[in-house]
Amino acid sequence: MRRFRRIIQDTTTPRRHHPNKFPAPPRRLANEDEAGTWRVQCLLLNAEVRYALYLRLLNEWVIANKGKEVTADSWPLPPW
């Protein structure tokens, strides 16, 4: 949870030495708080897309390995 909290903090208020880490927020946002919220929403939407792709990969992997003996180490890892 600490790691996730740090990711959210870095997304909300990115450090100065990471100026290109996030896309520029839309100009219509009034202040830095709204821009931080916008960056967090972008991060979470991206995570949702990556998770959906992982579920598709996992489904294909299960179908391909049906009936085979597999170990826990051979399962595809979820995206970080």
PDB file of C-alpha atoms in Angstrom:
ATOM      1  CA  MET A   1       0.000   0.000   0.000  1.00  0.00           C
ATOM      2  CA  ARG A   2       2.907   2.353   0.661  1.00  0.00           C
ATOM      3  CA  ARG A   3       4.140   1.855  -2.871  1.00  0.00           C
ATOM      4  CA  PHE A   4       0.700   2.558  -4.336  1.00  0.00           C
ATOM      5  CA  ARG A   5       0.379   5.651  -2.150  1.00  0.00           C
ATOM      6  CA  ARG A   6       3.757   6.892  -3.408  1.00  0.00           C
ATOM      7  CA  ILE A   7       2.679   6.349  -7.023  1.00  0.00           C
ATOM      8  CA  ILE A   8      -0.487   8.366  -6.418  1.00  0.00           C
ATOM      9  CA  GLN A   9       1.500  11.117  -4.670  1.00  0.00           C
ATOM     10  CA  ASP A  10       4.013  11.282  -7.529  1.00  0.00           C
ATOM     11  CA  THR A  11       1.154  11.426 -10.007  1.00  0.00           C
ATOM     12  CA  THR A  12      -0.734  14.137  -8.153  1.00  0.00           C
ATOM     13  CA  THR A  13       2.320  16.338  -7.655  1.00  0.00           C
ATOM     14  CA  PRO A  14       5.116  15.171  -9.963  1.00  0.00           C
ATOM     15  CA  ARG A  15       8.616  16.068  -8.866  1.00  0.00           C
ATOM     16  CA  ARG A  16      10.440  18.698 -10.823  1.00  0.00           C
ATOM     17  CA  HIS A  17      13.070  16.278 -12.132  1.00  0.00           C
ATOM     18  CA  HIS A  18      10.339  14.341 -13.978  1.00  0.00           C
ATOM     19  CA  PRO A  19       8.800  17.072 -16.147  1.00  0.00           C
ATOM     20  CA  ASN A  20       8.037  14.792 -19.113  1.00  0.00           C
ATOM     21  CA  LYS A  21       6.756  11.845 -17.113  1.00  0.00           C
ATOM     22  CA  PHE A  22       3.123  12.859 -17.618  1.00  0.00           C
ATOM     23  CA  PRO A  23       1.353  14.494 -20.549  1.00  0.00           C
ATOM     24  CA  ALA A  24       0.438  18.128 -20.084  1.00  0.00           C
ATOM     25  CA  PRO A  25      -3.051  18.543 -18.623  1.00  0.00           C
ATOM     26  CA  PRO A  26      -5.722  20.327 -20.649  1.00  0.00           C
ATOM     27  CA  ARG A  27      -5.563  24.113 -20.448  1.00  0.00           C
ATOM     28  CA  ARG A  28      -9.124  24.349 -19.138  1.00  0.00           C
ATOM     29  CA  LEU A  29      -8.075  23.076 -15.704  1.00  0.00           C
ATOM     30  CA  ALA A  30      -8.119  25.943 -13.228  1.00  0.00           C
ATOM     31  CA  ASN A  31      -5.332  24.975 -10.838  1.00  0.00           C
ATOM     32  CA  GLU A  32      -2.698  22.410  -9.896  1.00  0.00           C
ATOM     33  CA  ASP A  33      -5.159  20.383  -7.788  1.00  0.00           C
ATOM     34  CA  GLU A  34      -7.383  19.813 -10.816  1.00  0.00           C
ATOM     35  CA  ALA A  35      -4.326  18.954 -12.918  1.00  0.00           C
ATOM     36  CA  GLY A  36      -3.251  16.429 -10.262  1.00  0.00           C
ATOM     37  CA  THR A  37      -6.692  14.837 -10.276  1.00  0.00           C
ATOM     38  CA  TRP A  38      -6.567  14.673 -14.076  1.00  0.00           C
ATOM     39  CA  ARG A  39      -3.157  12.905 -13.959  1.00  0.00           C
ATOM     40  CA  VAL A  40      -4.464  10.355 -11.420  1.00  0.00           C
ATOM     41  CA  GLN A  41      -7.488   9.638 -13.632  1.00  0.00           C
ATOM     42  CA  CYS A  42      -5.166   9.104 -16.615  1.00  0.00           C
ATOM     43  CA  LEU A  43      -3.011   6.734 -14.551  1.00  0.00           C
ATOM     44  CA  LEU A  44      -6.018   4.718 -13.402  1.00  0.00           C
ATOM     45  CA  LEU A  45      -7.517   4.522 -16.903  1.00  0.00           C
ATOM     46  CA  ASN A  46      -4.173   3.282 -18.199  1.00  0.00           C
ATOM     47  CA  ALA A  47      -4.065   0.665 -15.434  1.00  0.00           C
ATOM     48  CA  GLU A  48      -7.579  -0.488 -16.335  1.00  0.00           C
ATOM     49  CA  VAL A  49      -6.587  -0.972 -19.977  1.00  0.00           C
ATOM     50  CA  ARG A  50      -3.412  -2.867 -19.015  1.00  0.00           C
ATOM     51  CA  TYR A  51      -5.435  -5.114 -16.669  1.00  0.00           C
ATOM     52  CA  ALA A  52      -7.976  -5.919 -19.402  1.00  0.00           C
ATOM     53  CA  LEU A  53      -5.109  -6.828 -21.744  1.00  0.00           C
ATOM     54  CA  TYR A  54      -3.609  -9.022 -19.018  1.00  0.00           C
ATOM     55  CA  LEU A  55      -6.912 -10.849 -18.531  1.00  0.00           C
ATOM     56  CA  ARG A  56      -7.064 -11.516 -22.273  1.00  0.00           C
ATOM     57  CA  LEU A  57      -3.472 -12.811 -22.216  1.00  0.00           C
ATOM     58  CA  LEU A  58      -4.252 -14.977 -19.205  1.00  0.00           C
ATOM     59  CA  ASN A  59      -7.321 -16.436 -20.893  1.00  0.00           C
ATOM     60  CA  GLU A  60      -5.321 -17.280 -24.021  1.00  0.00           C
ATOM     61  CA  TRP A  61      -2.572 -18.813 -21.880  1.00  0.00           C
ATOM     62  CA  VAL A  62      -5.062 -20.995 -19.970  1.00  0.00           C
ATOM     63  CA  ILE A  63      -6.642 -22.201 -23.219  1.00  0.00           C
ATOM     64  CA  ALA A  64      -3.234 -22.947 -24.754  1.00  0.00           C
ATOM     65  CA  ASN A  65      -2.115 -24.901 -21.676  1.00  0.00           C
ATOM     66  CA  LYS A  66      -5.366 -26.776 -21.033  1.00  0.00           C
ATOM     67  CA  GLY A  67      -4.632 -30.350 -20.073  1.00  0.00           C
ATOM     68  CA  LYS A  68      -0.904 -29.651 -19.619  1.00  0.00           C
ATOM     69  CA  GLU A  69       0.828 -29.864 -16.297  1.00  0.00           C
ATOM     70  CA  VAL A  70       1.885 -26.336 -15.337  1.00  0.00           C
ATOM     71  CA  THR A  71       3.660 -24.860 -12.347  1.00  0.00           C
ATOM     72  CA  ALA A  72       2.939 -21.586 -10.592  1.00  0.00           C
ATOM     73  CA  ASP A  73       6.176 -20.155 -12.037  1.00  0.00           C
ATOM     74  CA  SER A  74       4.975 -20.631 -15.600  1.00  0.00           C
ATOM     75  CA  TRP A  75       1.902 -18.390 -15.319  1.00  0.00           C
ATOM     76  CA  PRO A  76       2.168 -15.013 -17.061  1.00  0.00           C
ATOM     77  CA  LEU A  77       2.818 -12.172 -14.637  1.00  0.00           C
ATOM     78  CA  PRO A  78       0.360  -9.299 -14.353  1.00  0.00           C
ATOM     79  CA  PRO A  79       1.485  -5.869 -15.515  1.00  0.00           C
ATOM     80  CA  TRP A  80       3.205  -3.680 -12.971  1.00  0.00           C
TER      81      TRP A  80
END
